[in-house]
Coordinates of C-alpha atoms in Angstrom, one line a residue:
M205 CA 0.1 0.0 -0.2
S206 CA 1.5 3.5 -1.1
E207 CA 2.2 6.0 1.5
R208 CA -0.7 8.2 0.0
D209 CA -3.5 5.2 0.6
A210 CA -1.8 4.7 4.1
L211 CA -2.6 8.2 4.9
D212 CA -6.1 7.9 3.4
A213 CA -8.4 9.1 6.4
N214 CA -11.0 6.4 5.2
F215 CA -8.9 3.6 6.2
V216 CA -8.9 3.2 10.0
G217 CA -6.9 0.5 11.6
F218 CA -6.3 -1.4 8.2
D219 CA -3.1 -3.4 7.7
A220 CA -2.7 -4.3 3.8
S221 CA -0.5 -7.1 5.1
A222 CA -3.0 -9.0 6.9
E223 CA -5.8 -10.8 5.6
P224 CA -9.2 -11.0 7.0
D225 CA -10.0 -14.0 9.3
N226 CA -12.4 -15.8 7.4
D227 CA -12.6 -18.9 9.6
A228 CA -15.8 -19.1 11.3
D229 CA -14.5 -22.0 13.8
E230 CA -11.4 -20.6 15.2
V231 CA -11.6 -18.8 18.7
K232 CA -12.5 -14.9 18.3
S233 CA -12.6 -12.0 20.7
S234 CA -15.7 -10.0 20.9
P235 CA -16.8 -7.1 23.2
S236 CA -19.1 -10.0 24.8
G237 CA -16.1 -12.3 25.4
P238 CA -15.0 -15.5 23.6
V239 CA -16.6 -17.2 20.7
V240 CA -16.0 -20.8 19.9
G241 CA -17.5 -22.2 16.7
G242 CA -19.7 -19.2 16.3
V243 CA -21.3 -19.9 19.6
E244 CA -21.2 -17.7 22.8
S245 CA -22.2 -18.9 26.1
E246 CA -24.9 -16.6 27.7
S247 CA -28.0 -16.9 30.0
D248 CA -31.4 -17.7 29.0
S249 CA -32.2 -13.9 29.4
D250 CA -29.8 -13.3 26.9
V251 CA -31.4 -15.5 24.4
E252 CA -34.8 -14.1 25.1
A253 CA -32.9 -10.5 24.6
S254 CA -31.2 -11.3 21.5
H255 CA -34.9 -11.2 19.7
S256 CA -35.5 -7.7 21.5
W257 CA -34.9 -5.7 18.4
R258 CA -37.5 -7.7 16.2
A259 CA -40.3 -7.3 18.7
E260 CA -42.5 -4.2 18.7
P261 CA -42.6 -2.2 21.8
E262 CA -46.0 -2.5 23.7
E263 CA -46.1 1.1 23.6
Y264 CA -44.6 3.6 21.4
P265 CA -43.2 6.9 22.7
K266 CA -44.8 10.1 22.0
P267 CA -42.9 12.4 20.1
Q268 CA -41.6 15.6 22.0
F269 CA -42.6 17.6 18.7
E270 CA -45.3 17.7 16.0
V271 CA -44.3 15.1 13.5
D272 CA -42.6 16.9 10.3
S273 CA -42.5 20.1 12.5
P274 CA -39.1 22.2 12.2
Q275 CA -38.5 21.5 15.8
Y276 CA -39.2 17.7 15.4
L277 CA -36.5 17.7 12.1
G278 CA -34.1 19.5 13.9
M279 CA -34.0 22.5 11.3
S280 CA -31.8 25.3 11.7
V281 CA -33.3 29.0 11.0
E282 CA -31.8 28.9 7.2
E283 CA -33.2 25.7 6.6
Q284 CA -36.8 26.6 7.7
D285 CA -36.2 29.5 5.4
G286 CA -34.9 27.2 2.6
V287 CA -37.6 24.7 2.8
R288 CA -40.4 27.4 3.0
A289 CA -39.0 29.0 -0.3
M290 CA -39.1 25.8 -1.8
K291 CA -42.4 24.9 -1.2
K292 CA -43.4 28.7 -2.7
Q293 CA -41.9 27.9 -5.9
L294 CA -43.3 24.4 -6.1
P295 CA -46.6 23.9 -8.1
P296 CA -49.4 21.9 -6.1
R297 CA -48.5 18.6 -7.7
L298 CA -45.0 18.6 -6.4
Q299 CA -45.3 19.5 -2.9
E300 CA -43.7 17.1 -0.4
S301 CA -43.1 16.8 3.1
N302 CA -40.8 19.0 4.9
A303 CA -38.5 16.1 5.8
T304 CA -38.2 15.0 2.0
L305 CA -37.6 18.4 1.2
L306 CA -34.9 19.3 4.0
R307 CA -32.8 16.1 2.5
F308 CA -32.5 17.7 -0.9
L309 CA -31.9 21.1 0.6
R310 CA -28.9 19.6 2.8
A311 CA -27.6 17.7 -0.3
R312 CA -27.2 21.1 -1.9
K313 CA -26.0 22.9 1.0
G314 CA -28.9 25.0 1.4
N315 CA -28.9 26.4 -2.2
V316 CA -32.4 26.7 -2.8
P317 CA -32.2 26.8 -7.0
A318 CA -29.9 23.8 -7.0
A319 CA -32.3 22.0 -4.5
L320 CA -35.4 22.6 -6.4
Q321 CA -33.6 21.5 -9.4
M322 CA -32.7 18.3 -7.7
Y323 CA -36.0 17.7 -6.3
T324 CA -37.9 18.0 -9.7
M325 CA -35.7 15.6 -11.4
A326 CA -36.2 13.0 -8.8
Y327 CA -39.7 13.7 -8.7
Y328 CA -40.4 12.9 -12.5
W329 CA -37.8 9.8 -12.1
R330 CA -39.8 8.5 -9.4
K331 CA -43.1 9.2 -11.7
G332 CA -41.3 7.3 -14.5
W333 CA -40.1 4.3 -12.4
D334 CA -43.7 4.2 -10.7
V335 CA -41.7 4.0 -7.5
D336 CA -44.4 5.2 -5.2
N337 CA -45.9 1.9 -6.0
I338 CA -42.8 -0.3 -6.2
L339 CA -43.1 -1.9 -2.7
D340 CA -46.7 -3.5 -4.0
N341 CA -44.9 -5.2 -6.8
V342 CA -41.9 -7.4 -5.8
P343 CA -39.1 -7.3 -8.5
H344 CA -39.6 -11.0 -9.9
N345 CA -35.6 -11.6 -9.7
Y346 CA -35.4 -9.8 -6.3
P347 CA -35.5 -13.3 -3.9
I348 CA -32.7 -14.3 -6.7
L349 CA -30.5 -11.4 -5.7
R350 CA -30.8 -11.7 -2.2
K351 CA -29.3 -15.3 -2.4
I352 CA -26.7 -13.9 -4.6
V353 CA -25.8 -11.1 -2.3
T354 CA -26.4 -11.4 1.4
Q355 CA -27.9 -8.4 2.5
E356 CA -30.6 -7.8 5.4
H357 CA -31.9 -4.8 7.9
H358 CA -30.6 -6.1 11.2
G359 CA -31.6 -4.0 14.1
Y360 CA -30.8 -0.4 15.2
D361 CA -27.5 1.4 16.1
K362 CA -27.5 3.3 19.6
I363 CA -29.1 6.4 18.2
G364 CA -32.1 4.6 16.6
R365 CA -30.7 4.4 12.6
P366 CA -31.7 1.0 11.0
V367 CA -28.7 -1.2 10.4
F368 CA -28.2 -2.9 7.1
I369 CA -25.7 -5.6 6.7
H370 CA -24.3 -6.9 3.2
K371 CA -21.8 -9.5 2.7
T372 CA -20.5 -8.0 -0.3
G373 CA -17.3 -10.0 -0.5
R374 CA -19.1 -13.2 -1.0
M375 CA -21.1 -11.8 -3.8
M376 CA -21.6 -14.4 -6.6
V377 CA -20.3 -12.2 -9.4
D378 CA -20.9 -14.3 -12.2
A379 CA -24.3 -15.2 -11.3
M380 CA -25.1 -11.5 -10.7
C381 CA -24.0 -11.0 -14.3
E382 CA -27.0 -13.1 -15.4
F383 CA -29.4 -10.2 -15.0
S384 CA -29.4 -6.8 -16.9
P385 CA -28.6 -3.4 -15.2
E386 CA -32.0 -2.3 -15.5
S387 CA -33.5 -5.1 -13.8
M388 CA -30.9 -4.9 -10.9
M389 CA -31.2 -1.3 -10.6
Y390 CA -35.0 -2.0 -10.2
C391 CA -34.4 -4.2 -7.3
H392 CA -31.9 -1.2 -5.7
I393 CA -34.9 1.0 -6.1
Y394 CA -37.0 -1.6 -4.2
Q395 CA -34.3 -1.9 -1.3
Q396 CA -33.9 1.8 -1.0
E397 CA -37.8 2.0 -0.7
E398 CA -37.6 -0.8 2.1
A399 CA -34.9 1.4 3.7
L400 CA -37.0 4.5 3.9
Q401 CA -39.7 2.4 5.3
F402 CA -37.5 1.0 7.9
A403 CA -36.2 4.6 9.0
R404 CA -40.0 5.8 9.3
Q405 CA -40.6 2.7 11.4
A406 CA -37.6 3.7 13.4
S407 CA -38.9 7.1 14.1
K408 CA -42.2 5.5 15.3
R409 CA -40.5 3.3 17.7
F410 CA -38.2 5.5 19.0
G411 CA -40.6 8.7 19.2
K412 CA -38.2 11.1 17.2
H413 CA -37.0 11.6 13.5
V414 CA -34.9 9.0 11.9
S415 CA -34.0 9.7 8.2
Q416 CA -30.4 7.8 8.0
F417 CA -29.3 4.2 8.3
L418 CA -26.0 2.4 9.0
I419 CA -24.5 0.0 6.8
I420 CA -22.1 -2.8 7.4
M421 CA -20.3 -3.9 4.2
D422 CA -18.4 -7.4 5.1
L423 CA -15.9 -7.4 2.3
A424 CA -14.6 -10.8 3.5
G425 CA -13.6 -12.7 0.2
L426 CA -13.7 -9.7 -2.0
N427 CA -11.4 -9.9 -5.3
M428 CA -10.9 -8.1 -8.4
S429 CA -13.7 -10.1 -10.0
C430 CA -15.9 -7.7 -8.9
R431 CA -15.1 -5.1 -11.5
K432 CA -17.3 -7.2 -13.6
V433 CA -20.4 -5.5 -11.8
M434 CA -18.6 -2.1 -11.7
Q435 CA -21.1 -0.5 -14.0
Y436 CA -24.3 -1.5 -11.8
A437 CA -22.4 0.2 -9.0
R438 CA -21.9 3.5 -11.0
Y439 CA -25.4 3.2 -11.8
T440 CA -26.6 2.9 -8.0
S441 CA -24.1 5.4 -6.9
Y442 CA -25.5 8.0 -9.7
M443 CA -29.0 7.1 -8.3
D444 CA -28.4 7.3 -4.7
G445 CA -26.5 10.7 -4.9
N446 CA -29.3 12.3 -7.1
Y447 CA -32.3 10.6 -6.0
Y448 CA -32.0 9.2 -2.5
P449 CA -29.8 12.2 -1.1
E450 CA -28.9 12.3 2.7
L451 CA -29.9 8.8 3.2
M452 CA -27.0 7.1 4.5
G453 CA -25.5 8.2 7.7
Q454 CA -22.4 5.9 7.7
L455 CA -20.7 3.1 5.8
I456 CA -18.6 0.6 7.5
M457 CA -16.7 -1.6 5.3
I458 CA -15.1 -4.4 7.6
N459 CA -13.0 -7.3 6.8
A460 CA -11.3 -5.2 3.6
P461 CA -8.8 -7.4 1.6
R462 CA -5.2 -6.4 0.6
A463 CA -6.7 -5.0 -2.6
A464 CA -9.0 -2.6 -0.7
P465 CA -6.8 0.4 -1.5
I466 CA -7.2 -0.3 -5.3
L467 CA -10.9 -1.1 -5.2
W468 CA -11.6 2.2 -3.3
K469 CA -9.5 4.2 -6.1
M470 CA -12.1 2.8 -8.4
V471 CA -15.3 3.4 -6.1
K472 CA -14.4 6.7 -4.5
P473 CA -14.8 8.8 -7.9
M474 CA -18.5 7.7 -8.0
L475 CA -19.2 9.4 -4.5
D476 CA -19.6 12.9 -3.8
P477 CA -17.3 14.6 -1.2
V478 CA -20.2 14.5 1.7
T479 CA -20.6 10.7 1.2
Q480 CA -16.7 10.0 0.8
Q481 CA -16.5 11.4 4.4
K482 CA -18.8 8.7 5.8
V483 CA -17.0 5.8 4.8
V484 CA -14.7 3.9 7.1
I485 CA -12.6 1.0 5.9
M486 CA -11.5 -1.4 8.3
G487 CA -9.5 -4.9 8.2
S488 CA -10.6 -7.5 10.7
N489 CA -10.3 -5.4 14.4
Y490 CA -13.5 -3.9 13.5
H491 CA -15.2 -5.6 17.0
D492 CA -14.5 -2.6 19.3
A493 CA -15.6 0.0 16.5
L494 CA -19.3 -1.8 15.8
A495 CA -19.5 -2.2 19.8
E496 CA -19.2 1.6 19.9
L497 CA -22.2 2.1 17.4
I498 CA -24.6 -0.8 17.8
D499 CA -26.0 -2.6 21.1
P500 CA -24.8 -6.3 21.1
Y501 CA -28.3 -7.5 21.0
N502 CA -28.8 -5.8 17.5
L503 CA -25.5 -6.9 16.2
P504 CA -25.0 -10.6 14.9
R505 CA -22.4 -12.8 16.5
E506 CA -20.5 -13.3 13.7
Y507 CA -19.5 -9.8 14.3
G508 CA -19.1 -9.5 18.0
G509 CA -22.7 -9.2 19.0
K510 CA -25.0 -11.6 20.9
C511 CA -28.0 -11.8 18.5
R512 CA -28.7 -15.0 16.5
C513 CA -32.3 -14.5 15.5
C514 CA -32.4 -16.9 12.6
G515 CA -31.2 -20.0 14.7
P516 CA -28.3 -22.1 14.3
R517 CA -27.4 -20.9 10.7
G518 CA -26.9 -17.1 12.0
C519 CA -28.3 -13.9 11.7
L520 CA -27.4 -13.9 8.0
P521 CA -27.1 -16.9 6.4
T522 CA -25.0 -17.0 3.3
S523 CA -26.6 -19.1 0.4
T524 CA -24.1 -22.0 -1.4
P525 CA -23.6 -21.7 -4.9
E526 CA -25.5 -24.7 -5.6
E527 CA -28.6 -22.9 -3.9
V528 CA -28.1 -19.9 -6.1
A529 CA -27.9 -22.2 -9.2
E530 CA -31.0 -24.0 -8.6
A531 CA -32.9 -20.4 -7.9
I532 CA -31.8 -19.1 -11.4
K533 CA -32.2 -22.6 -13.0
D534 CA -35.5 -21.8 -14.5
Y535 CA -35.5 -17.9 -14.3
R536 CA -36.5 -16.1 -17.4
E537 CA -35.7 -12.4 -17.4
I538 CA -38.0 -9.9 -18.8
A539 CA -35.9 -7.2 -20.1
P540 CA -36.6 -4.7 -22.8
E541 CA -35.4 -5.4 -26.3
T542 CA -34.0 -2.1 -27.5
E543 CA -33.7 -0.3 -30.8
M544 CA -31.0 2.3 -31.7
F545 CA -30.9 5.3 -33.4
N546 CA -28.4 8.4 -33.5
V547 CA -29.5 12.1 -32.6
A548 CA -27.4 14.5 -34.8
A549 CA -26.1 17.4 -32.8
R550 CA -28.5 20.6 -33.0
Y551 CA -31.1 18.2 -34.0
K552 CA -34.4 16.3 -32.5
K553 CA -36.0 12.8 -32.6
E554 CA -39.8 11.9 -32.1
V555 CA -41.1 8.3 -31.9
L556 CA -44.6 7.8 -31.8
V557 CA -46.7 4.8 -30.1
V558 CA -50.1 4.5 -31.2
T559 CA -53.3 2.6 -29.8
D560 CA -56.7 2.6 -31.1
K561 CA -58.4 1.3 -28.1
P562 CA -61.5 2.9 -27.0
E563 CA -60.8 2.3 -23.2
G564 CA -57.2 3.3 -23.7
A565 CA -53.8 1.5 -22.8
T566 CA -50.8 1.6 -20.8
F567 CA -47.5 2.6 -22.6
E568 CA -44.1 1.8 -21.4
F569 CA -41.0 3.5 -22.4
Y570 CA -37.2 3.0 -21.6
F571 CA -33.8 4.5 -22.9
K572 CA -30.3 5.1 -22.5
T573 CA -27.5 6.9 -24.1
A574 CA -24.6 5.4 -24.9
K575 CA -22.5 8.3 -23.8
R576 CA -23.3 11.7 -22.4
D577 CA -26.6 13.5 -21.6
I578 CA -29.9 14.3 -23.7
N579 CA -32.8 16.1 -23.2
F580 CA -36.1 14.0 -23.3
A581 CA -39.9 14.8 -23.0
V582 CA -43.0 12.7 -23.1
K583 CA -46.6 13.8 -24.2
F584 CA -50.1 12.1 -25.1
E585 CA -52.2 13.3 -28.1
P586 CA -55.7 12.1 -27.8
A587 CA -57.3 10.7 -31.0
E588 CA -60.9 11.7 -29.5
V589 CA -62.9 14.9 -29.7
D590 CA -65.3 16.4 -27.5
E591 CA -69.1 17.4 -28.2
N592 CA -67.7 20.2 -30.0
G593 CA -65.8 18.6 -32.4
K594 CA -62.6 20.1 -30.7
P595 CA -59.6 17.7 -30.0
F596 CA -58.9 16.8 -26.4
P597 CA -56.1 19.0 -25.3
T598 CA -52.7 17.2 -25.2
V599 CA -51.3 15.5 -22.0
E600 CA -47.9 16.8 -20.8
I601 CA -46.2 13.8 -19.1
R602 CA -42.8 14.8 -18.8
P603 CA -41.3 18.2 -19.7
N604 CA -38.3 18.7 -21.6
L605 CA -35.6 18.0 -19.1
R606 CA -32.0 16.9 -19.2
Y607 CA -31.3 13.0 -18.2
H608 CA -27.8 11.7 -17.5
S609 CA -29.3 8.5 -19.1
E610 CA -25.9 7.0 -19.6
V611 CA -25.4 6.6 -15.9
S612 CA -28.8 6.1 -15.2
P613 CA -31.5 4.6 -17.7
V614 CA -34.8 6.1 -17.9
H615 CA -38.0 4.1 -17.5
G616 CA -41.7 5.2 -17.3
T617 CA -45.3 4.2 -18.1
Y618 CA -48.4 6.1 -19.0
T619 CA -52.3 5.1 -18.6
S620 CA -54.5 6.9 -21.3
R621 CA -58.0 7.2 -21.0
G622 CA -58.6 6.4 -24.7
P623 CA -57.1 6.3 -28.0
G624 CA -54.2 8.4 -29.2
A625 CA -50.3 8.7 -29.5
L626 CA -47.6 8.7 -26.9
V627 CA -44.9 11.0 -28.5
L628 CA -41.3 11.1 -27.1
T629 CA -38.8 13.4 -28.0
W630 CA -35.2 13.1 -27.7
D631 CA -33.6 16.9 -27.9
N632 CA -30.0 17.2 -28.5
S633 CA -30.2 20.8 -30.0
F634 CA -28.2 22.1 -27.0
S635 CA -25.2 20.5 -28.1
Y636 CA -23.3 21.9 -31.0
W637 CA -20.7 19.1 -31.6
T638 CA -21.8 16.0 -30.3
S639 CA -24.3 13.2 -31.8
K640 CA -26.0 11.1 -29.3
D641 CA -26.7 7.0 -29.8
V642 CA -29.9 6.3 -27.8
H643 CA -31.2 2.8 -27.1
Y644 CA -34.7 2.9 -26.6
M645 CA -37.8 0.9 -26.0
A646 CA -41.4 2.2 -26.6
R647 CA -44.6 -0.2 -26.5
V648 CA -48.0 -0.8 -25.6
V649 CA -48.3 -3.2 -22.7
D650 CA -49.7 -6.3 -22.6
E651 CA -51.9 -6.0 -19.7
D652 CA -52.6 -9.8 -19.0
A653 CA -48.8 -10.8 -19.3
L654 CA -48.1 -8.0 -16.7
R655 CA -50.6 -9.0 -14.2
R656 CA -49.5 -12.8 -14.5
Q657 CA -46.1 -11.4 -13.9
R658 CA -47.1 -9.6 -10.8
E659 CA -48.9 -12.4 -9.3
A660 CA -46.2 -14.8 -9.7
A661 CA -43.9 -12.2 -7.8
A662 CA -46.6 -11.7 -5.1
A663 CA -46.6 -15.3 -4.7
A664 CA -42.9 -15.7 -4.2
A665 CA -42.5 -13.0 -2.1
A666 CA -45.6 -14.6 0.2
A667 CA -43.9 -18.0 0.3
K668 CA -40.6 -16.1 1.5
L669 CA -42.4 -14.7 4.6
K670 CA -44.1 -18.0 5.4
A671 CA -40.6 -19.5 5.4
D672 CA -39.3 -16.9 7.3
D673 CA -41.8 -17.0 10.0
R674 CA -41.3 -21.0 10.4
S675 CA -37.5 -20.3 10.5
Q676 CA -37.8 -17.6 13.5
S677 CA -40.6 -19.9 15.4
S678 CA -38.0 -22.9 15.7
S679 CA -35.0 -20.7 16.5
K680 CA -35.5 -20.4 20.3
V681 CA -35.3 -24.2 20.4
D682 CA -32.4 -24.2 18.4
E683 CA -30.5 -21.6 20.6
Q684 CA -31.3 -23.4 23.6
K685 CA -29.9 -26.5 22.5
D686 CA -26.6 -24.6 21.6
Q687 CA -26.5 -23.7 25.4
A688 CA -25.3 -27.1 26.0
V689 CA -22.1 -26.2 24.2
V690 CA -19.3 -26.3 26.5
V691 CA -17.0 -23.1 26.0

């Protein structure tokens, strides 16, 4: 490791000459005492306490201030003025809570015009991906993704932030490459919306505003093969920075391998400077650092805590390659088949998708540029006329805005109330010299096929929940048996 890397503030107690200890059967030290074979000796009361974070409190504490008020959110006078100015300039349909607008204002360091632009772009992005309804439609490849990369919500830290643990180092890269970047991004959006939901639950649980979360990223086993999915990392970094600002409170990378400085150099430019300061990279001596942030009953035993809420396999059991291969054996990915055209500098390109159904239809569109950004707008032109013989007015679905679709592809749907044409416009008139290659898909959706897909995804999610319930119901019995182990 170079002197420059050694001085990087993100590396804390990191020794490039030492490999992380991945042997689960060795004796390890932890804040709560020695661990042998991954099992600690503890009393029955400890076993009961290890489930405490999963149990809902009998009574939620009453917040000291009114929810979403400036006092509840901890807003400064300048932030109150900024949010007030944003609300005054936003049209009624773009109005949002103080908490949401505050995140965008803080992300732009109090600059109201910049925060308004950022929030407006995020608003139309959410509409395009139908983000507000995404939790009702589990992505069809989401259960497989959770096997490829073990990642779970696991308790809360000492200030109430939800804790998420990702076993990134054991990610099965080749299996992940089975999926298109677009389908993986849809899963990431689903995860981010789940994280927001956990933050809202934490606010209710602790009687105070919780808007951020803590991520533990276990890098044990990570190697340079992860470069195969680096493009996906770029997509998600751009998405999180622009559409989910100010959510990550802290990211702690543990069990960093020798290649960590090289990998960090590849990832660091994708993050904005504020996010970079929230990242801490550690080797295998991380137990004390985690103990300072997280109560032991909210931390899995394999990371020095006292919780093992899912039985003998631990809180975050890792799937085997055979289990993943079986999960994707019959998987058929539903990814858009794109066409390509070129938009010359100073020119525009229009594509029309027409329906003649009297009851209307649902349209779907998707595009990304090979390089650089482009302006994009969507409108619907009804084919019907009113009782006076005048055509119904054009519906503006998306205004003409610039999209960095080379980093974050654009996806959207629109349901019409009658026949007409969906008009998609790519506008490159702002560019004097550079043409843009656009890969796009625009179609009328087969509603029956879409319904069958959603029903299948819902059934898969229900089956997983049922399996989790069975696992948790038997965990207490399994843990009591473990008490017989002599340490």
